[in-house]
Coordinates of C-alpha atoms in Angstrom, one line a residue:
M993 CA -74.4 18.2 103.4
V994 CA -71.2 20.5 102.0
I995 CA -68.0 19.4 104.1
G996 CA -65.6 22.2 104.3
T997 CA -61.6 22.8 106.0
A998 CA -60.3 27.0 106.4
V999 CA -56.4 27.1 107.8
L1000 CA -56.1 29.4 109.9
G1001 CA -52.4 32.6 110.2
T1002 CA -50.6 35.3 110.1
G1003 CA -50.9 36.5 106.4
A1004 CA -53.4 36.3 103.7
P1005 CA -55.9 34.9 104.0
A1006 CA -56.1 31.7 102.7
A1007 CA -58.5 29.9 100.1
P1008 CA -61.1 28.5 100.3
A1009 CA -60.7 24.8 100.2
P1010 CA -62.1 22.8 98.4
T1011 CA -65.1 21.6 99.3
Q1012 CA -67.1 17.4 98.7
T1013 CA -69.9 17.3 98.0
I1014 CA -72.5 13.7 99.9
Q1015 CA -74.9 12.3 97.9
V1016 CA -76.7 9.8 98.7
G1017 CA -80.6 8.6 98.5
T1018 CA -81.8 5.2 97.1
A1019 CA -80.7 2.4 96.3
K1020 CA -82.8 -1.6 95.7
A1021 CA -82.3 -4.7 94.8
T1022 CA -84.9 -7.6 95.5
A1023 CA -84.8 -11.3 94.2
V1024 CA -87.1 -14.4 94.8
T1025 CA -86.8 -17.1 92.9
L1026 CA -90.5 -19.2 92.4
R1027 CA -94.1 -18.4 93.7
A1028 CA -96.9 -21.1 93.3
A1029 CA -100.2 -20.3 93.7
P1030 CA -102.2 -23.2 93.2
A1031 CA -106.0 -22.9 93.0
V1032 CA -109.2 -23.6 92.9
G1033 CA -112.3 -20.9 91.9
S1034 CA -111.6 -18.1 93.7
L1035 CA -108.8 -20.3 96.1
E1036 CA -105.5 -19.8 96.1
L1037 CA -103.0 -20.9 97.9
A1038 CA -99.6 -19.1 97.4
V1039 CA -96.1 -20.1 99.0
T1040 CA -93.0 -18.7 98.4
S1041 CA -89.5 -19.6 98.0
G1042 CA -86.0 -17.6 98.0
A1043 CA -86.3 -14.0 98.9
S1044 CA -83.6 -12.2 99.6
V1045 CA -83.9 -8.2 99.2
A1046 CA -81.4 -5.2 100.4
E1047 CA -81.6 -2.1 100.4
V1048 CA -79.3 1.5 102.0
R1049 CA -81.6 4.7 102.8
N1050 CA -79.4 7.9 103.0
Q1051 CA -76.6 6.4 106.0
L1052 CA -78.6 3.6 106.2
A1053 CA -78.4 0.1 104.8
Q1054 CA -80.3 -3.4 105.6
S1055 CA -81.2 -7.1 103.8
Q1056 CA -82.7 -9.6 104.7
S1057 CA -82.9 -13.3 103.4
Q1058 CA -86.1 -15.2 103.1
A1059 CA -85.8 -19.4 102.6
A1060 CA -89.8 -20.1 102.5
N1061 CA -93.2 -18.1 103.8
L1062 CA -96.6 -20.1 103.5
G1063 CA -98.5 -16.9 103.2
L1064 CA -101.8 -17.4 103.8
L1065 CA -100.9 -21.9 105.3
G1066 CA -98.7 -20.5 107.4
S1067 CA -101.4 -18.6 108.9
A1068 CA -103.9 -21.4 109.3
L1069 CA -101.3 -23.8 111.1
V1070 CA -100.8 -20.9 113.9
G1071 CA -103.7 -19.9 114.1
E1072 CA -106.8 -21.1 117.3
Q1073 CA -108.1 -24.2 116.5
C1074 CA -111.9 -23.9 115.9
D1075 CA -112.5 -25.5 118.8
G1076 CA -110.3 -23.2 120.8
K1077 CA -107.8 -24.9 121.2
E1078 CA -104.1 -24.2 120.9
A1079 CA -102.6 -23.8 117.6
T1080 CA -100.4 -27.8 116.6
V1081 CA -98.5 -26.0 115.0
R1082 CA -96.6 -23.1 117.5
E1083 CA -95.3 -19.6 115.1
E1084 CA -91.2 -20.5 116.1
Q1085 CA -91.8 -23.9 114.3
L1086 CA -92.4 -22.3 111.2
P1087 CA -89.3 -20.4 108.5
H1088 CA -89.1 -16.9 109.3
P1089 CA -86.5 -14.1 107.3
I1090 CA -83.1 -13.5 109.3
R1091 CA -82.3 -9.4 108.9
V1092 CA -79.4 -7.0 109.8
D1093 CA -79.0 -3.3 109.3
N1094 CA -76.3 -1.2 111.1
R1095 CA -76.8 1.3 112.3
E1096 CA -74.8 -0.4 115.5
G1097 CA -71.9 -1.5 113.1
D1098 CA -71.0 -3.5 110.7
A1099 CA -73.8 -6.6 110.9
A1100 CA -74.1 -10.2 109.1
L1101 CA -76.6 -12.9 110.4
E1102 CA -76.8 -16.7 109.2
D1103 CA -78.5 -18.7 108.8
A1104 CA -78.9 -22.8 107.1
G1105 CA -81.7 -24.9 107.4
V1106 CA -84.6 -27.0 106.3
P1107 CA -87.5 -24.3 106.8
L1108 CA -90.4 -27.2 108.0
A1109 CA -90.7 -30.7 108.8
G1110 CA -92.2 -32.2 105.8
S1111 CA -90.4 -29.2 103.4
T1112 CA -89.4 -30.4 99.6
L1113 CA -87.3 -27.5 100.1
S1114 CA -83.3 -29.2 101.1
G1115 CA -80.5 -27.2 101.2
I1116 CA -81.4 -23.7 101.9
Y1117 CA -79.1 -21.7 103.8
Q1118 CA -79.8 -17.3 104.1
Q1119 CA -77.4 -14.6 104.8
V1120 CA -77.9 -11.2 105.0
R1121 CA -74.9 -8.6 106.2
A1122 CA -74.5 -4.8 105.9
S1123 CA -72.2 -2.0 107.0
A1124 CA -71.1 1.6 107.0
Q1125 CA -69.9 1.5 103.9
P1126 CA -74.1 2.1 103.7
L1127 CA -73.6 -1.7 101.4
S1128 CA -76.3 -4.1 102.0
E1129 CA -75.7 -7.4 100.9
A1130 CA -78.9 -10.4 100.8
I1131 CA -77.8 -14.7 99.7
T1132 CA -80.8 -17.1 100.0
T1133 CA -79.5 -20.1 98.3
T1134 CA -82.3 -23.3 97.2
G1135 CA -80.5 -26.1 96.7
Q1136 CA -83.8 -27.9 95.2
A1137 CA -87.3 -27.3 95.7
E1138 CA -90.1 -29.8 94.0
L1139 CA -93.7 -28.9 93.8
A1140 CA -96.0 -31.4 93.8
G1141 CA -94.3 -33.4 90.9
L1142 CA -94.5 -31.2 88.6
L1143 CA -91.8 -29.7 88.8
Q1144 CA -87.9 -29.8 90.2
L1145 CA -85.9 -26.3 91.0
R1146 CA -82.3 -27.0 91.6
G1147 CA -79.2 -24.1 92.6
G1148 CA -81.4 -22.0 93.0
R1149 CA -79.1 -18.5 94.5
A1150 CA -81.4 -14.8 95.2
T1151 CA -79.1 -12.3 95.3
A1152 CA -79.4 -8.6 96.5
V1153 CA -76.7 -6.2 96.9
S1154 CA -78.0 -2.7 97.0
E1155 CA -74.1 0.4 97.4
V1156 CA -73.1 3.8 97.4
V1157 CA -69.6 4.1 95.8
D1158 CA -67.8 6.8 94.4
G1159 CA -67.3 7.9 97.9
G1160 CA -71.8 8.4 98.0
A1161 CA -71.7 10.4 94.9
A1162 CA -72.6 6.9 92.3
R1163 CA -75.8 5.0 94.1
V1164 CA -76.0 0.9 93.1
A1165 CA -78.2 -1.6 92.9
H1166 CA -78.1 -5.3 91.6
A1167 CA -80.7 -8.0 92.2
T1168 CA -80.1 -12.0 90.4
V1169 CA -81.1 -14.8 90.7
T1170 CA -79.6 -18.2 89.2
F1171 CA -80.9 -21.6 88.9
D1172 CA -82.1 -25.4 86.5
L1173 CA -86.1 -25.7 86.0
E1174 CA -86.8 -30.0 86.0
L1175 CA -90.8 -31.3 84.4
P1176 CA -89.9 -34.5 85.0
G1177 CA -90.0 -36.1 81.9
V1178 CA -90.8 -33.7 80.0
L1179 CA -88.2 -30.1 80.3
S1180 CA -85.2 -28.8 81.5
L1181 CA -83.8 -25.7 82.0
S1182 CA -80.1 -25.2 82.5
G1183 CA -78.7 -22.0 83.5
L1184 CA -81.6 -19.6 83.6
R1185 CA -80.7 -16.2 84.7
W1186 CA -82.0 -12.8 85.9
D1187 CA -79.6 -10.3 85.8
A1188 CA -81.0 -6.5 87.3
F1189 CA -78.7 -3.7 87.4
H1190 CA -79.3 -0.2 88.4
R1191 CA -76.9 3.0 88.7
T1192 CA -77.9 7.1 89.6
G1193 CA -75.0 9.1 90.1
T1194 CA -71.2 9.1 88.0
E1195 CA -71.7 6.9 85.0
P1196 CA -75.6 5.9 85.1
D1197 CA -76.5 2.9 83.7
A1198 CA -79.7 0.6 84.1
H1199 CA -80.0 -3.3 82.9
A1200 CA -81.9 -6.0 82.5
A1201 CA -81.9 -9.4 80.9
F1202 CA -82.4 -13.1 81.2
T1203 CA -80.7 -15.4 79.5
I1204 CA -81.8 -19.8 79.2
G1205 CA -77.9 -21.5 79.2
S1206 CA -79.1 -24.8 77.2
A1207 CA -83.1 -27.3 77.4
S1208 CA -84.1 -29.4 76.1
L1209 CA -87.6 -31.3 74.8
L1210 CA -89.0 -34.4 75.7
G1211 CA -85.2 -35.9 75.3
V1212 CA -84.3 -34.0 72.7
P1213 CA -82.2 -30.9 72.4
V1214 CA -83.4 -27.0 72.2
P1215 CA -80.9 -24.3 70.0
T1216 CA -80.7 -22.0 72.8
E1217 CA -76.8 -20.4 71.4
G1218 CA -77.4 -16.7 69.6
L1219 CA -81.6 -16.9 70.4
P1220 CA -83.2 -14.6 72.3
A1221 CA -85.0 -16.6 75.2
T1222 CA -88.1 -15.1 74.2
D1223 CA -87.7 -17.4 70.9
V1224 CA -86.6 -20.2 72.5
L1225 CA -89.1 -20.4 74.4
A1226 CA -91.7 -20.2 71.0
Q1227 CA -90.7 -23.0 70.5
L1228 CA -91.6 -25.0 73.6
N1229 CA -95.6 -24.0 73.8
P1230 CA -97.3 -26.3 71.3
V1231 CA -95.8 -28.9 72.9
L1232 CA -96.1 -28.6 76.9
S1233 CA -99.8 -27.1 75.2
T1234 CA -101.0 -30.9 75.0
L1235 CA -99.9 -30.8 77.9
G1236 CA -101.5 -28.4 79.5
V1237 CA -98.8 -26.4 80.3
T1238 CA -97.9 -22.5 79.3
I1239 CA -94.9 -21.2 79.7
L1240 CA -94.8 -17.1 79.3
P1241 CA -91.3 -15.8 79.4
P1242 CA -89.9 -12.6 81.1
V1243 CA -90.0 -9.0 80.5
V1244 CA -87.3 -6.6 80.4
E1245 CA -89.0 -3.4 82.3
R1246 CA -87.9 0.3 83.1
F1247 CA -89.9 2.8 83.8
T1248 CA -88.9 6.8 86.1
E1249 CA -92.1 7.7 87.8
P1250 CA -92.7 7.6 90.9
A1251 CA -89.7 5.4 90.9
D1252 CA -86.2 4.5 88.4
L1253 CA -85.9 1.3 89.1
V1254 CA -85.5 -1.2 86.4
R1255 CA -86.5 -4.9 86.5
V1256 CA -87.7 -8.1 84.7
T1257 CA -90.5 -10.7 85.4
P1258 CA -91.2 -14.0 86.2
M1259 CA -91.5 -16.8 83.6
R1260 CA -94.6 -18.0 84.6
I1261 CA -94.8 -21.6 84.4
R1262 CA -99.1 -21.8 84.2
F1263 CA -100.8 -26.0 85.2
S1264 CA -104.7 -25.7 83.3
E1265 CA -106.7 -27.6 81.8
S1266 CA -105.2 -30.8 81.5
P1267 CA -106.5 -32.6 78.8
V1268 CA -105.3 -35.6 80.4
G1269 CA -106.8 -34.9 83.6
A1270 CA -110.0 -34.0 82.4
L1271 CA -109.9 -37.4 80.4
L1272 CA -109.9 -39.0 82.9
L1273 CA -110.6 -37.6 85.9
G1274 CA -112.8 -35.1 85.5
P1275 CA -116.2 -37.3 84.3
V1276 CA -114.9 -39.1 87.9
L1277 CA -115.5 -36.3 90.2
D1278 CA -118.3 -34.3 88.5
A1279 CA -119.7 -37.9 88.9
T1280 CA -119.1 -37.8 93.3
R1281 CA -118.7 -34.6 94.2
Q1282 CA -122.0 -34.3 96.0
L1283 CA -121.6 -37.6 97.1
R1284 CA -118.0 -36.0 98.6
D1285 CA -119.8 -32.9 98.9
D1286 CA -122.3 -34.6 101.5
A1287 CA -119.2 -36.3 103.4
A1288 CA -117.3 -33.2 103.8
N1289 CA -120.8 -32.1 105.8
T1290 CA -120.0 -34.8 107.7
L1291 CA -116.8 -35.1 109.2
V1292 CA -116.9 -31.3 109.2
E1293 CA -119.3 -31.9 112.0
T1294 CA -118.2 -34.3 114.2
D1295 CA -115.1 -32.9 114.0
C1296 CA -113.9 -29.1 113.2
H1297 CA -110.3 -30.0 112.5
F1298 CA -111.3 -31.8 109.0
A1299 CA -112.4 -28.8 107.1
A1300 CA -109.2 -27.6 107.0
V1301 CA -107.5 -31.0 105.2
I1302 CA -110.7 -31.2 103.2
L1303 CA -110.3 -27.0 101.7
V1304 CA -106.1 -28.9 100.6
T1305 CA -107.5 -32.0 99.4
E1306 CA -109.7 -30.2 97.1
V1307 CA -107.4 -28.4 95.5
L1308 CA -105.4 -31.0 94.8
L1309 CA -107.9 -33.0 93.6
G1310 CA -109.0 -29.3 91.5
Q1311 CA -105.5 -29.9 89.9
A1312 CA -105.0 -34.0 88.8
S1313 CA -108.4 -33.5 87.0
G1314 CA -107.5 -30.9 85.4
T1315 CA -110.6 -28.3 86.9
G1316 CA -107.9 -26.7 88.3
S1317 CA -105.2 -24.8 87.6
M1318 CA -101.4 -23.7 88.9
N1319 CA -99.1 -20.2 88.5
V1320 CA -95.3 -20.9 89.0
D1321 CA -93.6 -17.7 89.1
L1322 CA -90.1 -18.8 88.7
G1323 CA -86.8 -15.9 89.1
G1324 CA -87.8 -12.2 88.9
A1325 CA -84.9 -9.4 90.0
E1326 CA -85.1 -5.8 90.0
A1327 CA -83.1 -2.6 91.1
L1328 CA -83.2 0.5 91.5
T1329 CA -82.2 4.2 92.9
G1330 CA -82.2 7.4 92.8
L1331 CA -81.5 11.0 95.1
E1332 CA -84.8 10.8 97.1
A1333 CA -85.0 8.0 99.8
V1334 CA -88.4 5.5 100.1
A1335 CA -90.1 3.3 102.1
S1336 CA -88.6 0.3 103.9
P1337 CA -89.9 -2.4 102.2
I1338 CA -88.8 -4.7 105.1
V1339 CA -91.0 -5.2 107.7
G1340 CA -89.1 -5.0 111.4
I1341 CA -87.3 -2.5 110.5
P1342 CA -88.4 1.0 110.5
P1343 CA -87.6 4.1 109.3
L1344 CA -84.5 6.6 110.6

């Protein structure tokens, strides 16, 4: 788009006025705190916590903050019951994201509170804003999260910012995730940080990193200063593997096709094939499997509502016995910018 001005007069023709080219395009930042997926066999129940998305597409700025997404579990809770009766949990009782855009001017929204009764999430706070700059920002705070007694997360903060700067000549996207992590009695990691930055136009730049502030294993400090985070985590796995725990470190990735983006992937903690669980509970559960199946069938025939309870129970028993697995993806940040606008990642805000 070219904007020009001219001065009319009676003398010699005026010199052409300088022109300014306004370049917009796309900037999108995504930050996620946690995704947990317990599974037995092909059965997986995934829950996501602390997701922030901020996007600019031409003059549209939009942002979304989501403290918790219960996935299939949430769908099951609000679905029609097996006997045709209404669900015991209403859709509005589930945690929902908040979102804003700048189509009617500058906008901001905040929401606080525990997303669901009985939840192990606390200190939840969702913030979004969008301005005519255009600029969008989303911040999702998770004060504390506990997952089945396996891990605790404290001080979680997922921030995503996208904006157009330098009078429209540059686009910037910046995503960060920070928190402290503890596997009670086993591992403590403080000052974890995922950072992804992308800029096109003037002063182009793209970089991403994952860093660890401090670490201790079984109460013994682990050296971190001056060491790459991957080397720090490599020191932990030989001991953790004896407990059925494996840590896969984050990886920095850069792509230029089909979009120009940079990301730092989540740190995956895999709980599986626990030697202790397999030794203590595995034989007992194997010996009682037929008895449990018969009892489950009887309960479901008596009252179909028991089916969901039995399903969740089997998943938890699988975790305890070492026959199931749980993948916990912690952190993760992605940033992209470019001249070509991409499809909106935010459900509920149609493209302009």
